């Protein structure tokens, strides 16, 4: 769940937004063609995955279903749900999970609106569905971090987070600099940071740089070398290695595909 909640989503395509009434829908799903989020409005279901992992979904629970997953759905108590299936730019795969959101009425409205505009298919409906999906993911991530992690620990590393976002394109930021800023040891800084974001501070900074580089390359206004410099990397070899690790292709290949 941590990886999903920390991911910087770029929704490529809405495949389907729908309402699944009680007693309808397929029970067996093999190699899902897309990612899926669903909010269970009533009833109780158990999802049994091919690796024997089981997830039980109750009223107002949200379940995430990964792309390429295979599973069987068993309805213990019949009920309704809303669902959105989607694709993202990168081939990122997350573990399936269930989460209960306190603001479930707000999120249900996002699902309901997406279902309605998808069914009507008026001008701009695809953009509207994407907007509602972003609202859903944002609400999930916001509540996850506010509820699951103590605020006092987040406050400890807040100065470092602000510094990272202000300076990641301008300088090579060391863990020692960040930990000193928070008046804690580098080891403790790394531990707190990873507990919140699920990744190391170095990985977090690299992800920011890669995201910035991708934006620059997609704009068609910058060369690979310029994207390297403006996103905060110092060497082409390091830039190319991290970029390919993140996207699966080289910066030059990414620029061509964006064009």
Short mmCIF file of C-alpha atoms in Angstrom, two decimals:
data_model
loop_
_atom_site.label_atom_id
_atom_site.label_comp_id
_atom_site.label_asym_id
_atom_site.label_seq_id
_atom_site.Cartn_x
_atom_site.Cartn_y
_atom_site.Cartn_z
CA UNK A 1 0.00 0.00 0.00
CA UNK A 2 2.88 2.39 0.77
CA UNK A 3 4.10 2.36 -2.84
CA UNK A 4 0.62 3.17 -4.18
CA UNK A 5 0.12 5.98 -1.69
CA UNK A 6 3.52 7.49 -2.53
CA UNK A 7 3.20 7.14 -6.30
CA UNK A 8 3.00 10.22 -8.53
CA UNK A 9 0.18 9.06 -10.80
CA UNK A 10 -0.05 10.09 -14.43
CA UNK A 11 -3.37 8.69 -15.68
CA UNK A 12 -2.92 7.67 -19.29
CA UNK A 13 -6.38 6.27 -20.01
CA UNK A 14 -9.73 5.60 -18.39
CA UNK A 15 -10.80 2.15 -19.54
CA UNK A 16 -14.18 2.02 -17.78
CA UNK A 17 -16.18 3.77 -15.06
CA UNK A 18 -19.18 1.78 -13.93
CA UNK A 19 -21.71 0.82 -11.28
CA UNK A 20 -21.83 -2.90 -10.48
CA UNK A 21 -25.19 -3.89 -9.02
CA UNK A 22 -25.55 -6.67 -6.45
CA UNK A 23 -25.41 -10.12 -8.04
CA UNK A 24 -23.83 -8.89 -11.29
CA UNK A 25 -20.25 -8.81 -12.56
CA UNK A 26 -17.74 -11.55 -13.31
CA UNK A 27 -16.59 -13.78 -10.49
CA UNK A 28 -13.35 -14.86 -12.19
CA UNK A 29 -10.78 -12.40 -13.53
CA UNK A 30 -7.66 -13.54 -15.36
CA UNK A 31 -4.73 -11.24 -16.16
CA UNK A 32 -6.55 -7.95 -15.64
CA UNK A 33 -5.95 -5.64 -18.64
CA UNK A 34 -5.84 -2.51 -16.45
CA UNK A 35 -5.57 -1.17 -12.91
CA UNK A 36 -8.80 -0.87 -10.93
CA UNK A 37 -10.24 0.92 -7.92
CA UNK A 38 -13.65 0.05 -6.51
CA UNK A 39 -15.65 1.25 -3.53
CA UNK A 40 -17.98 -1.30 -1.97
CA UNK A 41 -21.24 0.41 -1.01
CA UNK A 42 -22.94 -2.60 0.54
CA UNK A 43 -22.49 -6.31 1.13
CA UNK A 44 -19.29 -8.24 1.76
CA UNK A 45 -16.87 -9.82 -0.75
CA UNK A 46 -13.65 -11.80 -0.58
CA UNK A 47 -11.06 -11.51 -3.34
CA UNK A 48 -8.85 -14.58 -3.67
CA UNK A 49 -5.71 -13.95 -5.75
CA UNK A 50 -3.61 -16.45 -7.70
CA UNK A 51 -0.87 -16.28 -5.03
CA UNK A 52 -3.54 -17.30 -2.45
CA UNK A 53 -3.68 -13.82 -0.92
CA UNK A 54 -7.18 -13.03 0.34
CA UNK A 55 -8.73 -9.59 0.81
CA UNK A 56 -12.15 -9.05 2.36
CA UNK A 57 -14.10 -5.95 1.35
CA UNK A 58 -16.89 -4.59 3.54
CA UNK A 59 -19.20 -1.59 3.31
CA UNK A 60 -17.39 1.62 2.26
CA UNK A 61 -14.06 -0.17 1.78
CA UNK A 62 -11.95 0.68 -1.28
CA UNK A 63 -10.03 -2.09 -3.00
CA UNK A 64 -7.15 -1.63 -5.43
CA UNK A 65 -6.78 -4.36 -8.08
CA UNK A 66 -3.43 -4.45 -9.93
CA UNK A 67 -3.00 -4.69 -13.65
CA UNK A 68 -2.24 -8.30 -14.75
CA UNK A 69 -3.65 -9.75 -11.52
CA UNK A 70 -5.73 -12.92 -11.51
CA UNK A 71 -8.37 -13.47 -8.83
CA UNK A 72 -11.79 -14.85 -7.93
CA UNK A 73 -14.54 -12.84 -6.22
CA UNK A 74 -16.78 -14.56 -3.68
CA UNK A 75 -19.80 -12.59 -2.47
CA UNK A 76 -20.58 -13.53 1.10
CA UNK A 77 -23.31 -10.86 1.26
CA UNK A 78 -24.57 -9.40 -2.03
CA UNK A 79 -23.95 -5.70 -2.48
CA UNK A 80 -23.29 -2.84 -4.90
CA UNK A 81 -20.05 -1.10 -5.83
CA UNK A 82 -18.65 1.60 -8.09
CA UNK A 83 -15.47 0.92 -10.06
CA UNK A 84 -12.97 2.72 -12.29
CA UNK A 85 -10.47 0.85 -14.46
CA UNK A 86 -7.50 2.81 -15.76
CA UNK A 87 -3.98 2.76 -17.20
CA UNK A 88 -0.98 4.86 -16.20
CA UNK A 89 2.05 6.02 -18.20
CA UNK A 90 4.58 3.73 -16.56
CA UNK A 91 4.29 -0.03 -16.18
CA UNK A 92 4.18 0.24 -12.39
CA UNK A 93 2.55 -2.62 -10.49
CA UNK A 94 1.40 -2.35 -6.89
CA UNK A 95 0.24 -4.98 -4.44
CA UNK A 96 -3.55 -5.29 -4.04
CA UNK A 97 -4.93 -3.74 -0.86
CA UNK A 98 -8.11 -2.74 0.94
CA UNK A 99 -8.52 0.53 2.82
CA UNK A 100 -11.45 2.03 4.69
CA UNK A 101 -11.74 5.78 4.18
CA UNK A 102 -13.51 7.96 6.74
CA UNK A 103 -14.66 10.42 4.07
CA UNK A 104 -16.34 7.65 2.10
CA UNK A 105 -19.33 9.81 1.10
CA UNK A 106 -17.02 12.30 -0.59
CA UNK A 107 -15.15 9.57 -2.45
CA UNK A 108 -18.40 7.81 -3.40
CA UNK A 109 -19.51 11.05 -5.06
CA UNK A 110 -16.33 11.04 -7.18
CA UNK A 111 -17.05 7.47 -8.29
CA UNK A 112 -20.70 8.30 -8.94
CA UNK A 113 -19.88 11.34 -11.08
CA UNK A 114 -17.30 9.36 -13.08
CA UNK A 115 -19.88 6.62 -13.72
CA UNK A 116 -22.50 9.17 -14.81
CA UNK A 117 -20.32 11.14 -17.25
CA UNK A 118 -18.83 7.92 -18.67
CA UNK A 119 -22.33 6.60 -19.40
CA UNK A 120 -23.57 9.88 -20.96
CA UNK A 121 -20.40 10.39 -23.04
CA UNK A 122 -20.88 14.10 -23.59
CA UNK A 123 -18.02 16.28 -24.83
CA UNK A 124 -15.11 16.22 -22.37
CA UNK A 125 -16.28 13.12 -20.51
CA UNK A 126 -12.86 11.42 -20.62
CA UNK A 127 -11.12 14.43 -19.04
CA UNK A 128 -13.88 14.65 -16.42
CA UNK A 129 -13.46 10.95 -15.54
CA UNK A 130 -9.71 11.44 -15.18
CA UNK A 131 -10.35 14.42 -12.91
CA UNK A 132 -12.63 12.35 -10.68
CA UNK A 133 -10.08 9.53 -10.51
CA UNK A 134 -7.37 12.02 -9.48
CA UNK A 135 -9.77 13.27 -6.79
CA UNK A 136 -10.21 9.71 -5.52
CA UNK A 137 -6.48 8.97 -5.39
CA UNK A 138 -5.72 12.34 -3.80
CA UNK A 139 -8.34 11.78 -1.08
CA UNK A 140 -6.96 8.30 -0.42
CA UNK A 141 -3.37 9.51 -0.16
CA UNK A 142 -4.27 12.52 1.97
CA UNK A 143 -6.20 10.48 4.52
CA UNK A 144 -3.64 7.68 4.51
CA UNK A 145 -0.81 9.98 5.54
CA UNK A 146 -2.86 11.98 8.04
CA UNK A 147 -4.30 8.89 9.72
CA UNK A 148 -1.53 6.32 9.57
CA UNK A 149 1.46 8.39 10.61
CA UNK A 150 1.91 10.58 13.72
CA UNK A 151 2.01 14.29 12.86
CA UNK A 152 4.79 15.02 15.33
CA UNK A 153 7.22 12.83 13.38
CA UNK A 154 6.25 14.41 10.08
CA UNK A 155 6.92 17.81 11.64
CA UNK A 156 10.47 16.68 12.47
CA UNK A 157 11.40 16.22 8.82
CA UNK A 158 9.24 19.04 7.42
CA UNK A 159 12.18 21.51 7.06
CA UNK A 160 14.08 18.91 5.03
CA UNK A 161 11.07 18.24 2.77
CA UNK A 162 10.68 21.93 2.02
CA UNK A 163 14.40 22.19 1.28
CA UNK A 164 14.29 19.18 -1.05
CA UNK A 165 11.44 20.59 -3.12
CA UNK A 166 13.04 24.03 -3.31
CA UNK A 167 16.57 22.86 -4.14
CA UNK A 168 16.50 19.42 -5.84
CA UNK A 169 17.10 20.89 -9.32
CA UNK A 170 19.84 23.27 -8.13
CA UNK A 171 22.26 21.21 -6.05
CA UNK A 172 23.27 17.73 -4.94
CA UNK A 173 21.54 17.35 -1.60
CA UNK A 174 23.23 15.17 1.02
CA UNK A 175 21.50 13.23 3.78
CA UNK A 176 23.85 14.91 6.25
CA UNK A 177 22.58 18.34 5.20
CA UNK A 178 18.97 17.26 5.58
CA UNK A 179 19.43 15.52 8.92
CA UNK A 180 21.36 18.49 10.35
CA UNK A 181 18.52 20.72 9.27
CA UNK A 182 16.15 18.57 11.36
CA UNK A 183 18.63 18.28 14.24
CA UNK A 184 18.62 14.47 14.14
CA UNK A 185 21.11 11.80 13.08
CA UNK A 186 21.26 10.68 9.42
CA UNK A 187 20.15 7.18 10.46
CA UNK A 188 17.07 8.46 12.31
CA UNK A 189 16.25 10.81 9.43
CA UNK A 190 16.33 7.92 6.95
CA UNK A 191 14.13 5.81 9.22
CA UNK A 192 11.46 8.50 9.71
CA UNK A 193 11.51 9.43 6.03
CA UNK A 194 11.03 5.85 4.86
CA UNK A 195 8.23 5.24 7.35
CA UNK A 196 6.27 8.06 5.71
CA UNK A 197 7.15 7.68 2.06
CA UNK A 198 8.04 4.01 1.71
CA UNK A 199 11.31 4.85 -0.04
CA UNK A 200 14.68 6.31 0.95
CA UNK A 201 15.33 10.09 0.78
CA UNK A 202 17.77 9.50 -2.09
CA UNK A 203 15.14 7.59 -4.08
CA UNK A 204 12.57 10.30 -3.32
CA UNK A 205 14.88 13.02 -4.66
CA UNK A 206 15.72 10.95 -7.75
CA UNK A 207 12.01 10.45 -8.42
CA UNK A 208 11.47 14.21 -8.31
CA UNK A 209 14.31 14.72 -10.76
CA UNK A 210 13.05 12.02 -13.13
CA UNK A 211 9.53 13.45 -13.05
CA UNK A 212 10.92 16.89 -13.88
CA UNK A 213 13.09 15.48 -16.69
CA UNK A 214 10.09 13.69 -18.21
CA UNK A 215 8.08 16.92 -18.19
CA UNK A 216 10.91 18.74 -19.96
CA UNK A 217 11.37 16.03 -22.59
CA UNK A 218 7.62 15.80 -23.22
CA UNK A 219 7.46 19.55 -23.83
CA UNK A 220 9.66 19.06 -26.96
CA UNK A 221 11.47 22.28 -26.02
CA UNK A 222 14.61 20.76 -24.47
CA UNK A 223 17.36 18.41 -25.51
CA UNK A 224 18.33 15.41 -23.38
CA UNK A 225 21.38 17.32 -22.11
CA UNK A 226 19.27 20.34 -21.18
CA UNK A 227 16.73 18.11 -19.42
CA UNK A 228 19.59 16.55 -17.46
CA UNK A 229 20.86 19.92 -16.29
CA UNK A 230 17.46 21.48 -15.53
CA UNK A 231 16.24 18.47 -13.54
CA UNK A 232 19.24 18.48 -11.22
CA UNK A 233 21.45 15.65 -12.48
CA UNK A 234 25.18 16.21 -12.75
CA UNK A 235 26.29 13.37 -15.04
CA UNK A 236 24.77 11.82 -18.16
CA UNK A 237 25.63 8.26 -17.08
CA UNK A 238 23.80 8.68 -13.76
CA UNK A 239 20.87 10.42 -15.44
CA UNK A 240 20.50 7.72 -18.11
CA UNK A 241 20.78 4.92 -15.56
CA UNK A 242 18.15 6.36 -13.20
CA UNK A 243 15.85 7.35 -16.06
CA UNK A 244 15.88 3.89 -17.58
CA UNK A 245 15.42 2.29 -14.17
CA UNK A 246 12.27 4.39 -13.71
CA UNK A 247 10.73 4.27 -17.19
CA UNK A 248 12.27 1.21 -18.84
CA UNK A 249 13.68 3.27 -21.73
CA UNK A 250 16.50 5.78 -22.25
CA UNK A 251 15.89 9.58 -22.12
CA UNK A 252 16.36 9.87 -25.90
CA UNK A 253 13.89 7.03 -26.52
CA UNK A 254 11.42 8.68 -24.15
CA UNK A 255 11.73 11.98 -26.00
CA UNK A 256 11.07 10.26 -29.34
CA UNK A 257 8.03 8.41 -28.00
CA UNK A 258 6.65 11.65 -26.56
CA UNK A 259 6.90 13.24 -29.97
#
